């Protein structure tokens, strides 16, 4: 049973560029959430996708956008990258029909912006 | 005021001792409370969750919740060096959005 998979694991971009991160949820899960974790901080909620719609959004600018596909996989897009966007981006999945609060996290995509 | 607050530590305990990790939260509407463990360079993994006031035990771990005081704690008995990690407290309502604290770094010394 595959867990949550994310790609790429590491990437380096320069200021002003755009990046797309990808996530495949755990088998049987239909809800995907994205979190940003800066060094030494806890994860910060970016947004959550369910039924291909953004259901909730945290306090992040419109430069952060996402998408969920019919197979429940998801993408996180960040435009006009800033140095402060350097962080570990975590994808987490859950099953809406039996939500217990437990999120299953992928290993993350570490983004460095130079 | 941060929504979920934790002492960043590090908290250092000797092997075999009890480690006590604490967390306070600001939203009285919070319904679910979680403790995640995160090893350096790895993703968070859930170790305990608690919904009701009181204690919940799972092996060497005990979660304690006091909604009146808006306080959650995690006790780790017989601490092992392998318990050395960052422990993240998280709270949520009923929508799946988790609010995390900044985490407490635990060091268990042999």
PDB file of C-alpha atoms in Angstrom:
ATOM      1  CA  UNK A   1       0.000   0.000   0.000  1.00  0.00           C
ATOM      2  CA  UNK A   2       1.763   3.121  -1.227  1.00  0.00           C
ATOM      3  CA  UNK A   3       1.784   6.030   1.135  1.00  0.00           C
ATOM      4  CA  UNK A   4       1.773   9.682   0.157  1.00  0.00           C
ATOM      5  CA  UNK A   5       4.325  10.365  -2.544  1.00  0.00           C
ATOM      6  CA  UNK A   6       5.709  13.752  -3.477  1.00  0.00           C
ATOM      7  CA  UNK A   7       7.940  14.976  -6.250  1.00  0.00           C
ATOM      8  CA  UNK A   8      10.451  16.368  -6.678  1.00  0.00           C
ATOM      9  CA  UNK A   9      12.205  15.775  -3.356  1.00  0.00           C
ATOM     10  CA  UNK A  10      14.595  18.674  -3.760  1.00  0.00           C
ATOM     11  CA  UNK A  11      14.733  21.614  -6.120  1.00  0.00           C
ATOM     12  CA  UNK A  12      16.506  24.913  -6.466  1.00  0.00           C
ATOM     13  CA  UNK A  13      14.954  27.945  -8.113  1.00  0.00           C
ATOM     14  CA  UNK A  14      15.817  31.605  -8.438  1.00  0.00           C
ATOM     15  CA  UNK A  15      13.732  34.582  -7.392  1.00  0.00           C
ATOM     16  CA  UNK A  16      10.886  35.344  -9.750  1.00  0.00           C
ATOM     17  CA  UNK A  17      10.644  31.841 -11.144  1.00  0.00           C
ATOM     18  CA  UNK A  18       7.665  29.543 -10.866  1.00  0.00           C
ATOM     19  CA  UNK A  19       7.553  26.055  -9.357  1.00  0.00           C
ATOM     20  CA  UNK A  20       5.123  23.127  -9.467  1.00  0.00           C
ATOM     21  CA  UNK A  21       5.129  20.446  -6.781  1.00  0.00           C
ATOM     22  CA  UNK A  22       3.230  17.201  -7.116  1.00  0.00           C
ATOM     23  CA  UNK A  23       1.532  14.850  -4.682  1.00  0.00           C
ATOM     24  CA  UNK A  24      -0.160  11.476  -4.907  1.00  0.00           C
ATOM     25  CA  UNK A  25      -2.290  10.684  -1.865  1.00  0.00           C
ATOM     26  CA  UNK A  26      -2.339   7.444   0.046  1.00  0.00           C
ATOM     27  CA  UNK A  27      -4.460   4.767  -1.621  1.00  0.00           C
ATOM     28  CA  UNK A  28      -8.128   5.248  -0.702  1.00  0.00           C
ATOM     29  CA  UNK A  29      -7.701   8.878   0.334  1.00  0.00           C
ATOM     30  CA  UNK A  30      -9.588  11.650  -1.426  1.00  0.00           C
ATOM     31  CA  UNK A  31      -8.527  14.828   0.385  1.00  0.00           C
ATOM     32  CA  UNK A  32      -5.177  16.530  -0.026  1.00  0.00           C
ATOM     33  CA  UNK A  33      -3.755  19.323   2.121  1.00  0.00           C
ATOM     34  CA  UNK A  34      -0.579  21.281   1.556  1.00  0.00           C
ATOM     35  CA  UNK A  35       1.637  22.697   4.279  1.00  0.00           C
ATOM     36  CA  UNK A  36       4.739  24.886   4.242  1.00  0.00           C
ATOM     37  CA  UNK A  37       7.367  24.231   6.895  1.00  0.00           C
ATOM     38  CA  UNK A  38      10.132  26.772   7.288  1.00  0.00           C
ATOM     39  CA  UNK A  39      13.296  25.722   9.087  1.00  0.00           C
ATOM     40  CA  UNK A  40      12.716  25.453  12.813  1.00  0.00           C
ATOM     41  CA  UNK A  41       8.973  26.078  12.532  1.00  0.00           C
ATOM     42  CA  UNK A  42       5.869  23.944  12.544  1.00  0.00           C
ATOM     43  CA  UNK A  43       3.990  23.264   9.312  1.00  0.00           C
ATOM     44  CA  UNK A  44       1.739  26.098   8.141  1.00  0.00           C
ATOM     45  CA  UNK A  45      -1.523  25.252   6.364  1.00  0.00           C
ATOM     46  CA  UNK A  46      -1.638  26.478   2.763  1.00  0.00           C
ATOM     47  CA  UNK A  47      -4.851  24.946   1.412  1.00  0.00           C
ATOM     48  CA  UNK A  48      -6.911  21.802   1.162  1.00  0.00           C
ATOM     49  CA  UNK A  49      -8.479  20.154  -1.877  1.00  0.00           C
ATOM     50  CA  UNK A  50     -11.490  17.876  -1.961  1.00  0.00           C
ATOM     51  CA  UNK A  51     -13.537  16.854  -4.993  1.00  0.00           C
ATOM     52  CA  UNK A  52     -11.191  18.900  -7.174  1.00  0.00           C
ATOM     53  CA  UNK A  53     -12.127  22.112  -5.356  1.00  0.00           C
ATOM     54  CA  UNK A  54     -10.131  24.257  -2.942  1.00  0.00           C
ATOM     55  CA  UNK A  55     -12.124  23.828   0.231  1.00  0.00           C
ATOM     56  CA  UNK A  56     -10.062  25.778   2.723  1.00  0.00           C
ATOM     57  CA  UNK A  57      -7.174  28.194   2.478  1.00  0.00           C
ATOM     58  CA  UNK A  58      -4.648  29.447   4.976  1.00  0.00           C
ATOM     59  CA  UNK A  59      -3.028  32.856   5.118  1.00  0.00           C
ATOM     60  CA  UNK A  60      -0.989  32.594   1.929  1.00  0.00           C
ATOM     61  CA  UNK A  61      -0.952  35.015  -1.013  1.00  0.00           C
ATOM     62  CA  UNK A  62      -2.505  34.294  -4.388  1.00  0.00           C
ATOM     63  CA  UNK A  63       0.940  33.397  -5.703  1.00  0.00           C
ATOM     64  CA  UNK A  64       0.208  30.020  -4.148  1.00  0.00           C
ATOM     65  CA  UNK A  65      -2.316  28.051  -6.141  1.00  0.00           C
ATOM     66  CA  UNK A  66      -3.234  24.443  -6.501  1.00  0.00           C
ATOM     67  CA  UNK A  67      -5.172  21.842  -8.318  1.00  0.00           C
ATOM     68  CA  UNK A  68      -6.636  18.439  -7.646  1.00  0.00           C
ATOM     69  CA  UNK A  69      -7.141  15.919 -10.427  1.00  0.00           C
ATOM     70  CA  UNK A  70      -9.897  13.304 -10.802  1.00  0.00           C
ATOM     71  CA  UNK A  71      -7.500  10.613  -9.496  1.00  0.00           C
ATOM     72  CA  UNK A  72      -7.132  12.727  -6.290  1.00  0.00           C
ATOM     73  CA  UNK A  73      -3.522  13.669  -6.977  1.00  0.00           C
ATOM     74  CA  UNK A  74      -2.657  17.306  -6.506  1.00  0.00           C
ATOM     75  CA  UNK A  75      -0.277  20.035  -7.553  1.00  0.00           C
ATOM     76  CA  UNK A  76       0.956  23.091  -5.705  1.00  0.00           C
ATOM     77  CA  UNK A  77       2.087  26.020  -7.846  1.00  0.00           C
ATOM     78  CA  UNK A  78       4.029  28.988  -6.583  1.00  0.00           C
ATOM     79  CA  UNK A  79       4.590  31.966  -8.869  1.00  0.00           C
ATOM     80  CA  UNK A  80       7.051  34.847  -8.597  1.00  0.00           C
ATOM     81  CA  UNK A  81       9.194  33.033  -6.075  1.00  0.00           C
ATOM     82  CA  UNK A  82      10.647  34.964  -3.161  1.00  0.00           C
ATOM     83  CA  UNK A  83      13.604  34.064  -0.971  1.00  0.00           C
ATOM     84  CA  UNK A  84      11.127  33.552   1.870  1.00  0.00           C
ATOM     85  CA  UNK A  85       9.408  30.763  -0.040  1.00  0.00           C
ATOM     86  CA  UNK A  86      12.374  28.522   0.724  1.00  0.00           C
ATOM     87  CA  UNK A  87      10.907  25.740   2.855  1.00  0.00           C
ATOM     88  CA  UNK A  88       9.845  22.125   3.032  1.00  0.00           C
ATOM     89  CA  UNK A  89       6.476  21.703   1.320  1.00  0.00           C
ATOM     90  CA  UNK A  90       4.467  18.865   2.765  1.00  0.00           C
ATOM     91  CA  UNK A  91       1.488  17.151   1.237  1.00  0.00           C
ATOM     92  CA  UNK A  92      -0.910  15.310   3.516  1.00  0.00           C
ATOM     93  CA  UNK A  93      -3.840  13.116   2.634  1.00  0.00           C
ATOM     94  CA  UNK A  94      -6.945  11.881   4.403  1.00  0.00           C
ATOM     95  CA  UNK A  95     -10.264  10.212   3.668  1.00  0.00           C
ATOM     96  CA  UNK A  96     -13.260  12.501   3.977  1.00  0.00           C
ATOM     97  CA  UNK A  97     -15.701   9.676   4.594  1.00  0.00           C
ATOM     98  CA  UNK A  98     -13.974   8.459   7.723  1.00  0.00           C
ATOM     99  CA  UNK A  99     -12.140  11.496   8.930  1.00  0.00           C
ATOM    100  CA  UNK A 100     -10.484  10.994  12.291  1.00  0.00           C
ATOM    101  CA  UNK A 101      -8.184  13.949  12.105  1.00  0.00           C
ATOM    102  CA  UNK A 102      -5.204  11.864  11.199  1.00  0.00           C
ATOM    103  CA  UNK A 103      -3.230  13.153   8.258  1.00  0.00           C
ATOM    104  CA  UNK A 104      -0.695  11.048   6.407  1.00  0.00           C
ATOM    105  CA  UNK A 105       2.258  13.125   5.288  1.00  0.00           C
ATOM    106  CA  UNK A 106       4.556  12.635   2.363  1.00  0.00           C
ATOM    107  CA  UNK A 107       8.290  13.105   2.754  1.00  0.00           C
ATOM    108  CA  UNK A 108       8.056  16.602   1.344  1.00  0.00           C
ATOM    109  CA  UNK A 109       9.605  18.685  -1.380  1.00  0.00           C
ATOM    110  CA  UNK A 110      12.450  20.891  -0.202  1.00  0.00           C
ATOM    111  CA  UNK A 111      12.494  24.129  -2.170  1.00  0.00           C
ATOM    112  CA  UNK A 112      15.464  26.462  -2.096  1.00  0.00           C
ATOM    113  CA  UNK A 113      15.061  29.897  -3.669  1.00  0.00           C
ATOM    114  CA  UNK A 114      18.284  31.732  -4.488  1.00  0.00           C
TER     115      UNK A 114
ATOM    116  CA  UNK B   1      -0.928  35.510  20.210  1.00  0.00           C
ATOM    117  CA  UNK B   2      -0.043  32.362  18.327  1.00  0.00           C
ATOM    118  CA  UNK B   3      -2.876  29.895  17.856  1.00  0.00           C
ATOM    119  CA  UNK B   4      -0.842  26.961  19.166  1.00  0.00           C
ATOM    120  CA  UNK B   5       2.131  27.569  21.419  1.00  0.00           C
ATOM    121  CA  UNK B   6       4.915  25.243  22.435  1.00  0.00           C
ATOM    122  CA  UNK B   7       8.237  25.794  24.123  1.00  0.00           C
ATOM    123  CA  UNK B   8      10.817  25.228  21.393  1.00  0.00           C
ATOM    124  CA  UNK B   9      13.299  23.672  23.840  1.00  0.00           C
ATOM    125  CA  UNK B  10      15.485  21.807  23.600  1.00  0.00           C
ATOM    126  CA  UNK B  11      14.143  19.655  26.402  1.00  0.00           C
ATOM    127  CA  UNK B  12      16.885  17.349  27.593  1.00  0.00           C
ATOM    128  CA  UNK B  13      16.129  14.254  29.682  1.00  0.00           C
ATOM    129  CA  UNK B  14      18.257  11.227  30.648  1.00  0.00           C
ATOM    130  CA  UNK B  15      17.453   7.828  29.225  1.00  0.00           C
ATOM    131  CA  UNK B  16      14.707   6.119  31.218  1.00  0.00           C
ATOM    132  CA  UNK B  17      13.211   9.350  32.535  1.00  0.00           C
ATOM    133  CA  UNK B  18       9.777  10.811  31.841  1.00  0.00           C
ATOM    134  CA  UNK B  19       9.662  13.550  29.215  1.00  0.00           C
ATOM    135  CA  UNK B  20       6.830  16.068  29.560  1.00  0.00           C
ATOM    136  CA  UNK B  21       5.870  18.161  26.543  1.00  0.00           C
ATOM    137  CA  UNK B  22       3.313  20.939  26.771  1.00  0.00           C
ATOM    138  CA  UNK B  23       1.109  22.886  24.404  1.00  0.00           C
ATOM    139  CA  UNK B  24      -1.516  25.619  24.747  1.00  0.00           C
ATOM    140  CA  UNK B  25      -4.058  26.702  22.153  1.00  0.00           C
ATOM    141  CA  UNK B  26      -6.171  29.801  21.718  1.00  0.00           C
ATOM    142  CA  UNK B  27      -9.312  28.631  19.857  1.00  0.00           C
ATOM    143  CA  UNK B  28     -11.871  27.319  22.334  1.00  0.00           C
ATOM    144  CA  UNK B  29     -13.745  25.745  19.416  1.00  0.00           C
ATOM    145  CA  UNK B  30     -10.911  23.299  18.767  1.00  0.00           C
ATOM    146  CA  UNK B  31     -12.175  19.748  18.835  1.00  0.00           C
ATOM    147  CA  UNK B  32      -9.277  17.455  18.067  1.00  0.00           C
ATOM    148  CA  UNK B  33      -5.746  17.439  19.362  1.00  0.00           C
ATOM    149  CA  UNK B  34      -2.736  15.677  17.950  1.00  0.00           C
ATOM    150  CA  UNK B  35       0.885  14.991  18.706  1.00  0.00           C
ATOM    151  CA  UNK B  36       3.190  14.411  15.763  1.00  0.00           C
ATOM    152  CA  UNK B  37       6.819  13.359  15.941  1.00  0.00           C
ATOM    153  CA  UNK B  38       9.260  14.646  13.352  1.00  0.00           C
ATOM    154  CA  UNK B  39      12.771  13.328  13.025  1.00  0.00           C
ATOM    155  CA  UNK B  40      15.319  15.666  11.492  1.00  0.00           C
ATOM    156  CA  UNK B  41      14.874  15.816   7.733  1.00  0.00           C
ATOM    157  CA  UNK B  42      11.750  13.663   7.804  1.00  0.00           C
ATOM    158  CA  UNK B  43       8.014  14.320   7.617  1.00  0.00           C
ATOM    159  CA  UNK B  44       5.740  14.405  10.673  1.00  0.00           C
ATOM    160  CA  UNK B  45       4.187  11.142  11.846  1.00  0.00           C
ATOM    161  CA  UNK B  46       1.183  10.900  14.113  1.00  0.00           C
ATOM    162  CA  UNK B  47       1.848   9.341  17.516  1.00  0.00           C
ATOM    163  CA  UNK B  48      -1.227  10.297  19.554  1.00  0.00           C
ATOM    164  CA  UNK B  49      -4.587  11.984  19.219  1.00  0.00           C
ATOM    165  CA  UNK B  50      -7.107  12.945  21.871  1.00  0.00           C
ATOM    166  CA  UNK B  51     -10.616  14.350  21.660  1.00  0.00           C
ATOM    167  CA  UNK B  52     -11.934  14.326  25.235  1.00  0.00           C
ATOM    168  CA  UNK B  53     -10.770  15.813  28.490  1.00  0.00           C
ATOM    169  CA  UNK B  54      -8.556  13.560  30.527  1.00  0.00           C
ATOM    170  CA  UNK B  55      -5.769  11.130  29.780  1.00  0.00           C
ATOM    171  CA  UNK B  56      -5.237   8.736  26.904  1.00  0.00           C
ATOM    172  CA  UNK B  57      -2.495   6.153  27.102  1.00  0.00           C
ATOM    173  CA  UNK B  58      -0.801   4.250  24.282  1.00  0.00           C
ATOM    174  CA  UNK B  59       2.234   2.244  25.307  1.00  0.00           C
ATOM    175  CA  UNK B  60       4.872   4.606  26.693  1.00  0.00           C
ATOM    176  CA  UNK B  61       2.908   7.659  25.564  1.00  0.00           C
ATOM    177  CA  UNK B  62       0.158   9.478  27.467  1.00  0.00           C
ATOM    178  CA  UNK B  63      -1.722  12.454  26.053  1.00  0.00           C
ATOM    179  CA  UNK B  64      -3.528  14.756  28.461  1.00  0.00           C
ATOM    180  CA  UNK B  65      -6.197  17.280  27.521  1.00  0.00           C
ATOM    181  CA  UNK B  66      -7.724  20.052  29.619  1.00  0.00           C
ATOM    182  CA  UNK B  67     -10.148  22.058  27.487  1.00  0.00           C
ATOM    183  CA  UNK B  68     -11.000  24.482  30.270  1.00  0.00           C
ATOM    184  CA  UNK B  69      -7.342  25.491  30.500  1.00  0.00           C
ATOM    185  CA  UNK B  70      -6.817  25.046  26.732  1.00  0.00           C
ATOM    186  CA  UNK B  71      -3.863  22.840  27.474  1.00  0.00           C
ATOM    187  CA  UNK B  72      -2.549  19.638  25.931  1.00  0.00           C
ATOM    188  CA  UNK B  73       0.421  17.628  27.066  1.00  0.00           C
ATOM    189  CA  UNK B  74       2.353  14.538  26.068  1.00  0.00           C
ATOM    190  CA  UNK B  75       4.205  12.354  28.523  1.00  0.00           C
ATOM    191  CA  UNK B  76       6.804   9.889  27.329  1.00  0.00           C
ATOM    192  CA  UNK B  77       7.727   7.290  29.922  1.00  0.00           C
ATOM    193  CA  UNK B  78      11.023   5.381  29.931  1.00  0.00           C
ATOM    194  CA  UNK B  79      12.444   7.791  27.350  1.00  0.00           C
ATOM    195  CA  UNK B  80      14.839   6.254  24.839  1.00  0.00           C
ATOM    196  CA  UNK B  81      17.496   7.902  22.664  1.00  0.00           C
ATOM    197  CA  UNK B  82      15.323   6.956  19.678  1.00  0.00           C
ATOM    198  CA  UNK B  83      12.655   9.314  21.057  1.00  0.00           C
ATOM    199  CA  UNK B  84      14.956  12.254  20.313  1.00  0.00           C
ATOM    200  CA  UNK B  85      13.010  14.300  17.776  1.00  0.00           C
ATOM    201  CA  UNK B  86      10.822  17.378  17.423  1.00  0.00           C
ATOM    202  CA  UNK B  87       7.315  16.938  18.794  1.00  0.00           C
ATOM    203  CA  UNK B  88       4.603  18.964  17.121  1.00  0.00           C
ATOM    204  CA  UNK B  89       1.302  19.747  18.800  1.00  0.00           C
ATOM    205  CA  UNK B  90      -1.602  20.303  16.395  1.00  0.00           C
ATOM    206  CA  UNK B  91      -5.261  21.208  16.857  1.00  0.00           C
ATOM    207  CA  UNK B  92      -8.240  21.226  14.527  1.00  0.00           C
ATOM    208  CA  UNK B  93     -11.944  21.899  14.341  1.00  0.00           C
ATOM    209  CA  UNK B  94     -14.015  19.560  12.213  1.00  0.00           C
ATOM    210  CA  UNK B  95     -12.672  20.467   8.794  1.00  0.00           C
ATOM    211  CA  UNK B  96      -9.337  18.740   8.572  1.00  0.00           C
ATOM    212  CA  UNK B  97      -7.268  21.894   8.807  1.00  0.00           C
ATOM    213  CA  UNK B  98      -4.532  21.347  11.352  1.00  0.00           C
ATOM    214  CA  UNK B  99      -2.907  24.242  13.160  1.00  0.00           C
ATOM    215  CA  UNK B 100       0.573  23.294  14.339  1.00  0.00           C
ATOM    216  CA  UNK B 101       2.746  24.695  17.043  1.00  0.00           C
ATOM    217  CA  UNK B 102       6.405  25.362  16.312  1.00  0.00           C
ATOM    218  CA  UNK B 103       7.439  22.124  17.945  1.00  0.00           C
ATOM    219  CA  UNK B 104       9.525  21.140  20.958  1.00  0.00           C
ATOM    220  CA  UNK B 105      12.886  19.482  20.402  1.00  0.00           C
ATOM    221  CA  UNK B 106      13.458  16.555  22.757  1.00  0.00           C
ATOM    222  CA  UNK B 107      16.925  15.197  23.431  1.00  0.00           C
ATOM    223  CA  UNK B 108      17.210  11.917  25.318  1.00  0.00           C
ATOM    224  CA  UNK B 109      20.750  11.395  26.549  1.00  0.00           C
ATOM    225  CA  UNK B 110      22.118   7.845  27.099  1.00  0.00           C
TER     226      UNK B 110
END
